[in-house]
mmCIF file of C-alpha atoms in Angstrom:
data_model
loop_
_atom_site.group_PDB
_atom_site.id
_atom_site.type_symbol
_atom_site.label_atom_id
_atom_site.label_comp_id
_atom_site.label_asym_id
_atom_site.label_seq_id
_atom_site.Cartn_x
_atom_site.Cartn_y
_atom_site.Cartn_z
ATOM 1 C CA MET A 27 16.786 11.522 -25.399
ATOM 2 C CA THR A 28 17.875 9.116 -23.131
ATOM 3 C CA SER A 29 15.940 6.443 -21.152
ATOM 4 C CA GLN A 30 16.550 4.898 -17.796
ATOM 5 C CA ILE A 31 15.060 1.715 -16.421
ATOM 6 C CA LEU A 32 13.585 1.939 -12.720
ATOM 7 C CA ALA A 33 13.119 -1.056 -10.713
ATOM 8 C CA SER A 34 9.678 -1.356 -8.976
ATOM 9 C CA PRO A 35 9.267 -2.912 -5.546
ATOM 10 C CA LEU A 36 8.457 -6.805 -5.618
ATOM 11 C CA PRO A 37 4.968 -7.730 -5.065
ATOM 12 C CA GLY A 38 4.478 -8.797 -1.489
ATOM 13 C CA ASN A 39 7.671 -7.571 -0.465
ATOM 14 C CA SER A 40 6.927 -6.576 3.403
ATOM 15 C CA ASP A 41 10.164 -4.621 3.956
ATOM 16 C CA ASN A 42 9.162 -2.249 1.292
ATOM 17 C CA ARG A 43 12.892 -2.578 -0.279
ATOM 18 C CA PHE A 44 13.319 -1.446 -3.710
ATOM 19 C CA THR A 45 14.804 -4.433 -5.757
ATOM 20 C CA SER A 46 14.934 -5.958 -9.144
ATOM 21 C CA SER A 47 11.688 -7.462 -10.891
ATOM 22 C CA SER A 48 10.494 -8.019 -14.321
ATOM 23 C CA ASP A 49 7.975 -5.625 -13.564
ATOM 24 C CA LEU A 50 9.875 -2.327 -14.614
ATOM 25 C CA LEU A 51 9.016 1.007 -14.784
ATOM 26 C CA ILE A 52 10.612 3.259 -17.698
ATOM 27 C CA TRP A 53 11.168 6.972 -17.738
ATOM 28 C CA SER A 54 13.036 9.227 -19.864
ATOM 29 C CA SER A 55 14.537 12.754 -20.098
ATOM 30 C CA GLY A 56 12.741 15.061 -22.495
ATOM 31 C CA PHE A 57 13.101 18.746 -23.148
ATOM 32 C CA GLY A 58 15.956 19.138 -20.908
ATOM 33 C CA HIS A 59 13.910 17.757 -17.729
ATOM 34 C CA ASP A 60 13.107 14.463 -16.471
ATOM 35 C CA GLN A 61 9.673 12.801 -17.050
ATOM 36 C CA ILE A 62 8.661 10.623 -14.364
ATOM 37 C CA MET A 63 5.730 8.043 -14.620
ATOM 38 C CA THR A 64 2.949 8.918 -12.244
ATOM 39 C CA SER A 65 2.734 5.571 -10.662
ATOM 40 C CA PRO A 66 2.909 5.359 -6.870
ATOM 41 C CA GLU A 67 5.956 2.984 -7.345
ATOM 42 C CA ALA A 68 7.841 5.378 -9.435
ATOM 43 C CA ARG A 69 7.109 8.313 -6.836
ATOM 44 C CA ARG A 70 8.537 5.732 -4.085
ATOM 45 C CA LEU A 71 11.122 4.769 -5.884
ATOM 46 C CA ASP A 72 12.321 8.554 -6.506
ATOM 47 C CA LEU A 73 11.810 8.925 -2.661
ATOM 48 C CA TYR A 74 13.772 6.077 -1.775
ATOM 49 C CA ASN A 75 16.555 7.312 -4.242
ATOM 50 C CA GLY A 76 16.581 10.374 -2.876
ATOM 51 C CA LEU A 77 16.432 9.607 0.769
ATOM 52 C CA THR A 78 19.415 6.945 0.118
ATOM 53 C CA GLU A 79 21.495 9.809 -1.194
ATOM 54 C CA PHE A 80 20.368 12.157 1.597
ATOM 55 C CA LEU A 81 20.475 9.656 4.633
ATOM 56 C CA GLY A 82 22.162 6.609 3.434
ATOM 57 C CA GLU A 83 20.757 3.118 2.731
ATOM 58 C CA GLN A 84 19.932 2.060 5.926
ATOM 59 C CA ARG A 85 18.320 5.194 7.351
ATOM 60 C CA ALA A 86 16.584 5.061 4.177
ATOM 61 C CA ASP A 87 15.544 1.593 4.543
ATOM 62 C CA THR A 88 14.131 2.431 8.010
ATOM 63 C CA LEU A 89 12.090 5.315 7.159
ATOM 64 C CA MET A 90 10.438 3.521 3.990
ATOM 65 C CA ALA A 91 9.317 0.492 6.275
ATOM 66 C CA TYR A 92 7.088 3.190 8.272
ATOM 67 C CA LEU A 93 5.644 4.339 5.333
ATOM 68 C CA PRO A 94 2.144 2.685 3.865
ATOM 69 C CA GLY A 95 2.524 0.558 0.872
ATOM 70 C CA ASN A 96 -0.465 1.910 -1.161
ATOM 71 C CA PRO A 97 -1.408 5.206 0.472
ATOM 72 C CA ASN A 98 -4.524 5.845 -1.538
ATOM 73 C CA THR A 99 -6.388 2.791 0.107
ATOM 74 C CA ASP A 100 -4.963 2.687 3.686
ATOM 75 C CA LEU A 101 -5.387 6.432 4.794
ATOM 76 C CA ALA A 102 -8.756 7.529 5.803
ATOM 77 C CA THR A 103 -10.813 10.751 4.349
ATOM 78 C CA ARG A 104 -12.435 13.322 6.355
ATOM 79 C CA ALA A 105 -15.784 12.040 4.852
ATOM 80 C CA ASP A 106 -14.661 8.336 6.170
ATOM 81 C CA LEU A 107 -13.969 9.822 9.648
ATOM 82 C CA GLU A 108 -17.628 11.809 9.525
ATOM 83 C CA SER A 109 -19.388 8.710 8.489
ATOM 84 C CA VAL A 110 -17.846 6.840 11.643
ATOM 85 C CA GLU A 111 -18.725 9.567 13.722
ATOM 86 C CA ARG A 112 -22.373 9.524 12.692
ATOM 87 C CA ARG A 113 -22.760 5.880 12.966
ATOM 88 C CA LEU A 114 -21.008 5.992 16.607
ATOM 89 C CA GLY A 115 -23.578 8.722 17.493
ATOM 90 C CA THR A 116 -26.315 6.405 16.471
ATOM 91 C CA ARG A 117 -25.068 3.784 18.314
ATOM 92 C CA MET A 118 -24.467 5.930 21.465
ATOM 93 C CA ASP A 119 -27.774 7.439 21.053
ATOM 94 C CA ALA A 120 -29.337 3.635 20.861
ATOM 95 C CA MET A 121 -27.282 2.661 24.034
ATOM 96 C CA ASP A 122 -28.400 5.994 26.234
ATOM 97 C CA VAL A 123 -32.431 4.578 25.411
ATOM 98 C CA ARG A 124 -31.353 1.449 26.562
ATOM 99 C CA PHE A 125 -29.476 2.937 29.736
ATOM 100 C CA ASN A 126 -32.083 5.105 30.606
ATOM 101 C CA ASP A 127 -34.703 1.918 30.214
ATOM 102 C CA VAL A 128 -32.257 0.013 32.728
ATOM 103 C CA LEU A 129 -32.371 2.745 35.240
ATOM 104 C CA LEU A 130 -36.099 2.819 34.971
ATOM 105 C CA ARG A 131 -36.207 -1.043 35.887
ATOM 106 C CA LEU A 132 -33.884 -0.331 38.641
ATOM 107 C CA ASP A 133 -35.932 2.295 40.086
ATOM 108 C CA GLY A 134 -38.936 0.183 40.024
ATOM 109 C CA MET A 135 -36.996 -2.609 41.798
ATOM 110 C CA THR A 136 -35.536 -0.254 44.572
ATOM 111 C CA ALA A 137 -39.382 0.648 45.343
ATOM 112 C CA ARG A 138 -40.189 -2.773 45.544
ATOM 113 C CA LEU A 139 -37.200 -3.608 47.577
ATOM 114 C CA ASP A 140 -38.221 -0.465 49.859
ATOM 115 C CA ARG A 141 -41.698 -1.907 50.312
ATOM 116 C CA MET A 142 -40.655 -5.351 51.265
ATOM 117 C CA VAL A 143 -38.032 -3.912 53.797
ATOM 118 C CA GLN A 144 -40.684 -2.003 55.216
ATOM 119 C CA ALA A 145 -42.995 -4.942 55.591
ATOM 120 C CA LEU A 146 -40.236 -7.249 57.035
ATOM 121 C CA ILE A 147 -39.697 -4.255 59.622
ATOM 122 C CA ALA A 148 -43.378 -3.920 60.346
ATOM 123 C CA GLY A 149 -43.565 -7.790 60.793
ATOM 124 C CA LEU A 150 -40.710 -7.738 63.062
ATOM 125 C CA VAL A 151 -41.977 -4.984 65.271
ATOM 126 C CA ALA A 152 -45.134 -7.071 65.454
ATOM 127 C CA VAL A 153 -43.643 -10.386 66.189
ATOM 128 C CA ILE A 154 -41.428 -8.387 68.916
ATOM 129 C CA ALA A 155 -44.354 -6.705 70.340
ATOM 130 C CA THR A 156 -46.439 -9.862 70.507
ATOM 131 C CA LEU A 157 -43.336 -11.605 72.684
ATOM 132 C CA VAL A 158 -43.158 -8.631 74.926
ATOM 133 C CA ALA A 159 -46.933 -8.598 75.729
ATOM 134 C CA GLN A 160 -46.838 -12.586 76.145
ATOM 135 C CA SER A 161 -44.028 -11.819 78.885
ATOM 136 C CA PHE A 162 -45.864 -9.612 80.779
ATOM 137 C CA ILE A 163 -49.305 -11.917 80.957
#
């Protein structure tokens, strides 16, 4: 049984390059096939090694830079999206109620302004009628 040592990415390594560190992952071949540890770092390293062989180091580096570091915590689940949808729906319903209240208040203000304009017009008509009547006397 042979053993190989795989380097894990350095903590805080923002460019996602796999370099040597004191934190090593060990896997061994047994029963004719390789047994790879199931940690995300080991899977990422295996992916990187395969991409390097297939695409070359520069292209593999570029592709790995676009992959999330820890997909288990970075990706939203369907339940997360449904929860956000419910919260947004509740907020929008509350905004609809508030918006309808504002519209009702605006309708009331419009009615008052209409009455005020009618009163001003009636007053102006009365003043003009008085002035016209005064000019004929």
